[in-house]
mmCIF file of C-alpha atoms in Angstrom:
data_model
loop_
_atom_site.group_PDB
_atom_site.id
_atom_site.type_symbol
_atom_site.label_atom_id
_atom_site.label_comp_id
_atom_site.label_asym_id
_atom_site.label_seq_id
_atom_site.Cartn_x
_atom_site.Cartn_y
_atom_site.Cartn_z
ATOM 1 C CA UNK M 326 24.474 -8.307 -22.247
ATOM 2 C CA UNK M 327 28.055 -9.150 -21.291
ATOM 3 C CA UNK M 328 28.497 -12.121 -18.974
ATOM 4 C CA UNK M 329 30.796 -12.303 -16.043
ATOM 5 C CA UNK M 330 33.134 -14.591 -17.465
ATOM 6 C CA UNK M 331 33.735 -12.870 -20.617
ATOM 7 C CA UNK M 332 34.535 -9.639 -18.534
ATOM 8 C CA UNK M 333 37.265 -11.900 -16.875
ATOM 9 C CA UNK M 334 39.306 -13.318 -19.693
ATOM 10 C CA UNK M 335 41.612 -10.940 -20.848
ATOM 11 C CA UNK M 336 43.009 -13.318 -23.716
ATOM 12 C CA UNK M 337 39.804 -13.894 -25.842
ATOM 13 C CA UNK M 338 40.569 -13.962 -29.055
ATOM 14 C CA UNK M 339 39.928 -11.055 -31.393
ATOM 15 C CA UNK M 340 36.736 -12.210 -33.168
ATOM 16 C CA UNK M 341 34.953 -11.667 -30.078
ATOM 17 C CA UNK M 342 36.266 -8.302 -29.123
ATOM 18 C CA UNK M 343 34.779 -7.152 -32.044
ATOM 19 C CA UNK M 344 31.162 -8.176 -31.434
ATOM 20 C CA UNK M 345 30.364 -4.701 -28.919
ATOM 21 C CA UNK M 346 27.288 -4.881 -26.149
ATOM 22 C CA UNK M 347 24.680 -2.454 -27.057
ATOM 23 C CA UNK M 348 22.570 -0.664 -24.385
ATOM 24 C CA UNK M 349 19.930 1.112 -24.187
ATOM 25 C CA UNK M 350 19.347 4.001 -22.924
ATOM 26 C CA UNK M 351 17.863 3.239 -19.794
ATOM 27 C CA UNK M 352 20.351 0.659 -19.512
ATOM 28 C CA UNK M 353 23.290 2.947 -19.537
ATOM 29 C CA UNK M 354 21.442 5.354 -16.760
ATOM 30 C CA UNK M 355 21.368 2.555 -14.511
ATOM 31 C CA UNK M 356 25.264 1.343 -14.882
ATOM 32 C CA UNK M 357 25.925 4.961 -14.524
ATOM 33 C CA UNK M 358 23.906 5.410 -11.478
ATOM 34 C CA UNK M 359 25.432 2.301 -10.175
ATOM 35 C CA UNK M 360 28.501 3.471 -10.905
ATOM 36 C CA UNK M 361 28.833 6.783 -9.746
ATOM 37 C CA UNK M 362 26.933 5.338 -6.278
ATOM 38 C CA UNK M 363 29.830 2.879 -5.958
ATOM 39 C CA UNK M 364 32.469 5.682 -6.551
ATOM 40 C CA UNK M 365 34.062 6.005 -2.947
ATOM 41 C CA UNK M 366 33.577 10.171 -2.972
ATOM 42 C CA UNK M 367 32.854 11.969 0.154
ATOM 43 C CA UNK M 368 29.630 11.875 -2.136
ATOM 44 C CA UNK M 369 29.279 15.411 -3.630
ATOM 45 C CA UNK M 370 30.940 16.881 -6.723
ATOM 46 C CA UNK M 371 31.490 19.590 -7.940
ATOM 47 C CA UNK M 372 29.962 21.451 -10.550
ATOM 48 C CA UNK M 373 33.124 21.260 -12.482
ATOM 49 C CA UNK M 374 33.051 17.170 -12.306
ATOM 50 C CA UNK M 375 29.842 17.449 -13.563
ATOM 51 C CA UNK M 376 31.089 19.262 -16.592
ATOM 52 C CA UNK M 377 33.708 17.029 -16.843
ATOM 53 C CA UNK M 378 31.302 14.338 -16.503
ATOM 54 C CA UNK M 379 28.665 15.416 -19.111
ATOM 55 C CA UNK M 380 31.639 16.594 -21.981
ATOM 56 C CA UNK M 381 32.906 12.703 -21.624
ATOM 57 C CA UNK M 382 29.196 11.340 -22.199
ATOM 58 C CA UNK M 383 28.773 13.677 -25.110
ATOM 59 C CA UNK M 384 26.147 15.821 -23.453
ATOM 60 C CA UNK M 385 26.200 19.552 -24.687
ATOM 61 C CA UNK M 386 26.583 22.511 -21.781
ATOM 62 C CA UNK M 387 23.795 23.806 -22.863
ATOM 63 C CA UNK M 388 22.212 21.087 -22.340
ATOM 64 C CA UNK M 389 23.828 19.921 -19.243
ATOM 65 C CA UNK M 390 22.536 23.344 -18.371
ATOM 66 C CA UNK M 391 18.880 22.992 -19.050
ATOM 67 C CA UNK M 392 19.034 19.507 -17.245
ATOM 68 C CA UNK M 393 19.825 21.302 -14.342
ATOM 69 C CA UNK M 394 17.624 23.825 -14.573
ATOM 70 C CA UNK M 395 14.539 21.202 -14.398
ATOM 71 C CA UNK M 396 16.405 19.624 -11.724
ATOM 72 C CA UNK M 397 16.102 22.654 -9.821
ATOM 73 C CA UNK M 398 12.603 22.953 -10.490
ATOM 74 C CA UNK M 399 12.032 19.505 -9.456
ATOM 75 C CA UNK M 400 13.855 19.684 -6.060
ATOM 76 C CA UNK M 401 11.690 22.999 -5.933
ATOM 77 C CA UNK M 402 8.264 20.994 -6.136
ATOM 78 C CA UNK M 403 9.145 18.354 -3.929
ATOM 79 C CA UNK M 404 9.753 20.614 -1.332
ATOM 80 C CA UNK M 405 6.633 22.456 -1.894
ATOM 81 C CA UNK M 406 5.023 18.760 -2.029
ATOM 82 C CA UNK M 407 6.323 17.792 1.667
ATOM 83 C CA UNK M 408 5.731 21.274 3.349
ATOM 84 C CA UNK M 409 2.489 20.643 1.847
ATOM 85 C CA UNK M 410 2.024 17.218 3.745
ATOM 86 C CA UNK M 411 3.285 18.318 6.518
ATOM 87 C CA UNK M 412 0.473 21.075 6.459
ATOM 88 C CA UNK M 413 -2.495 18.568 5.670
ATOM 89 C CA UNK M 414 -1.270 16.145 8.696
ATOM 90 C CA UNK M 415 -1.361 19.218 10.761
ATOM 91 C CA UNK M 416 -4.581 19.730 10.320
ATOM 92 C CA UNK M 417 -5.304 16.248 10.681
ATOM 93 C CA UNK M 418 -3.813 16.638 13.971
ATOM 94 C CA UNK M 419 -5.892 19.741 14.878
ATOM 95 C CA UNK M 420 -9.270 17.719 14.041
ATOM 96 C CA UNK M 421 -8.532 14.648 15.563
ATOM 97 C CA UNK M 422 -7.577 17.106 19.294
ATOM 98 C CA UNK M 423 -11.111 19.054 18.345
ATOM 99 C CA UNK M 424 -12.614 15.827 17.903
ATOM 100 C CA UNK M 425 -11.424 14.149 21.333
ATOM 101 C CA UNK M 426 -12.493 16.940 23.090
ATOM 102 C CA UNK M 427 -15.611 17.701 22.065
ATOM 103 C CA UNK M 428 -16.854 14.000 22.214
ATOM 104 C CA UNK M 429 -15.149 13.470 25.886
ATOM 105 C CA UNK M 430 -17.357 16.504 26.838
ATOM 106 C CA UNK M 431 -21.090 15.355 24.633
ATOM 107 C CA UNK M 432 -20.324 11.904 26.363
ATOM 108 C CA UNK M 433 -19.696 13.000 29.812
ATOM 109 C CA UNK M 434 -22.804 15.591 29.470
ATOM 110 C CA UNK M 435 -24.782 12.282 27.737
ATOM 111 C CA UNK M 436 -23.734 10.435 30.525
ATOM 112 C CA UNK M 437 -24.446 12.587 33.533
ATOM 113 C CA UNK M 438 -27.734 13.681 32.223
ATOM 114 C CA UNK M 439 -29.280 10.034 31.060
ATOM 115 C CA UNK M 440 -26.940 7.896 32.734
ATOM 116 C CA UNK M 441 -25.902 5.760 29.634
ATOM 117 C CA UNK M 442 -25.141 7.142 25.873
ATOM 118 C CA UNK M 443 -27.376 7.486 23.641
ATOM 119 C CA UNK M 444 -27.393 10.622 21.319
ATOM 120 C CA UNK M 445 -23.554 11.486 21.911
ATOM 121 C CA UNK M 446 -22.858 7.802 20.670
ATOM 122 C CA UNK M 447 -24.111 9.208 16.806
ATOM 123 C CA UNK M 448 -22.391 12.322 17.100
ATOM 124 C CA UNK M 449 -18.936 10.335 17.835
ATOM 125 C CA UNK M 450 -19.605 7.405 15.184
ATOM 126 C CA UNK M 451 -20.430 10.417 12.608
ATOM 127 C CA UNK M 452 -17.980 13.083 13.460
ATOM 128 C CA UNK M 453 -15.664 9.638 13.338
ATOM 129 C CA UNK M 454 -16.386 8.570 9.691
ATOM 130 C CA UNK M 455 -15.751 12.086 8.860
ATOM 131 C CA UNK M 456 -12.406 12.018 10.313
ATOM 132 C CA UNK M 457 -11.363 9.006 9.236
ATOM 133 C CA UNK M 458 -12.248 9.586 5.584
ATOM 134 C CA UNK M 459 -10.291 12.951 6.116
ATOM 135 C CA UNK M 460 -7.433 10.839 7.734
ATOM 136 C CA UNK M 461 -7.568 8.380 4.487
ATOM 137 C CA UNK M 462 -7.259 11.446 2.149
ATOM 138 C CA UNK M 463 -4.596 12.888 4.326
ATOM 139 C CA UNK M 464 -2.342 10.264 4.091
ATOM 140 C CA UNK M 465 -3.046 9.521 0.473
ATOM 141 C CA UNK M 466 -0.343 11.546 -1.583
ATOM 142 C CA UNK M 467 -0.678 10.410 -5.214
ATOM 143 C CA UNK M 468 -3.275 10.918 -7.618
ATOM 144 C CA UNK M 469 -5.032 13.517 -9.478
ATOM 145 C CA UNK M 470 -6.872 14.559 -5.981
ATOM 146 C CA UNK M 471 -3.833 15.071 -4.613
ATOM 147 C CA UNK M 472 -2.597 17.164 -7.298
ATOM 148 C CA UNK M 473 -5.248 18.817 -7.083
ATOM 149 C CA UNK M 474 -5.291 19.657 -3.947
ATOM 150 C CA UNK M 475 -1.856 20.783 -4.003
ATOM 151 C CA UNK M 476 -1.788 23.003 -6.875
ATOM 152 C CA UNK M 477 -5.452 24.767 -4.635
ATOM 153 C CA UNK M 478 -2.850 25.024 -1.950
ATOM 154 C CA UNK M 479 -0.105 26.252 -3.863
ATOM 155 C CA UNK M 480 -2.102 29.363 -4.999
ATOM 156 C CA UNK M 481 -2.982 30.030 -2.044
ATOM 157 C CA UNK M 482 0.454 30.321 -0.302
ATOM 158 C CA UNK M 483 1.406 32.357 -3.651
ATOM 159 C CA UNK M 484 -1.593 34.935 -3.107
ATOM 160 C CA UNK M 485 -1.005 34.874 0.389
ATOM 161 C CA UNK M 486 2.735 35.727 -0.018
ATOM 162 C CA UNK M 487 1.236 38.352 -3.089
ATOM 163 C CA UNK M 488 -0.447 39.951 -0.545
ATOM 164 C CA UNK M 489 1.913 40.384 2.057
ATOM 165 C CA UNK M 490 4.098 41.350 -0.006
ATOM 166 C CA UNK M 491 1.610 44.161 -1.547
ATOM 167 C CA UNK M 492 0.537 45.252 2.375
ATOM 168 C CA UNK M 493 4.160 45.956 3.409
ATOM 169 C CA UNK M 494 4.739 48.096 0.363
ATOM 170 C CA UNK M 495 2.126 50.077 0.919
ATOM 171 C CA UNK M 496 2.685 50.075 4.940
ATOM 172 C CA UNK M 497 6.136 50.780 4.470
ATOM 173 C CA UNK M 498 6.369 53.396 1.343
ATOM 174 C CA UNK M 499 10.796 52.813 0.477
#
């Protein structure tokens, strides 16, 4: 690694311009993420700066071109992945209104028929747990649940979208 003050002497002898820093790989992606963060750019470029960018780093077209591709792909999934959360604490939301108003109702019945609670009390606690395991599971997004989860949802938004698709064919012969 190159120390500061060696970066500021301009007049070091030759022997020690000759000994080059090494980095690794992972190294050199974070000086060039650094680097390209510092870069005072209305912060986009263009696809042809990213050419430029990837012929002076040695990196083929093709693939520069399958890098972006995955990219792409990526961006694609994550997406997917927050439209997906946003669907689960949706639901959350529509159990948690159920929830409040069914129980307000079972504990004003339990109340004006006994006077005190008694049976609604272990239909809130239960109904409760329930919900706030769901909640826990809502609000937990990594994992192989998760995944799991998310790949059941994302066949079903694909067969829905399959069907729909199949329905206004057929509703609509072209």
């Amino acid at each position: 690694m190159i120390s500061s003050e060696n970066l500021n002497k301009p007049d070091k002898p030759a022997s020690d311009a000759a000994i080059a820093p090494s980095y690794s790989q992972e190294d050199v992606q974070q000086i060039l993420h650094l680097a390209l963060a510092r870069q005072e750019q209305s912060g986009e470029m263009t696809r042809a700066q990213l050419l430029e960018i990837a012929s002076d780093l040695g990196i083929t077209p093709d693939a520069l071109q399958a890098a972006e591709k995955e990219w792409i792909a990526r961006q694609g999934e994550f997406q997917q992945r927050q439209v997906f959360d946003t669907y689960r604490r949706n639901q959350l939301k529509q159990h948690l209104v159920r929830y409040s108003i069914v129980n307000s109702f079972l504990v004003l019945l339990n109340l004006a028929s006994t006077h005190d609670l008694s049976w609604s009390l272990y239909i809130l606690l239960a109904w409760g747990l329930g919900l706030s395991l769901q909640a826990w599971k809502t609000y937990q997004t990594e994992g192989e649940e998760y995944d799991r989860a998310f790949q059941r949802w994302r066949v079903k938004q694909q067969l829905g979208q399959s069907f729909t698709t199949l329905v206004n064919k057929w509703i609509k012969p072209q």
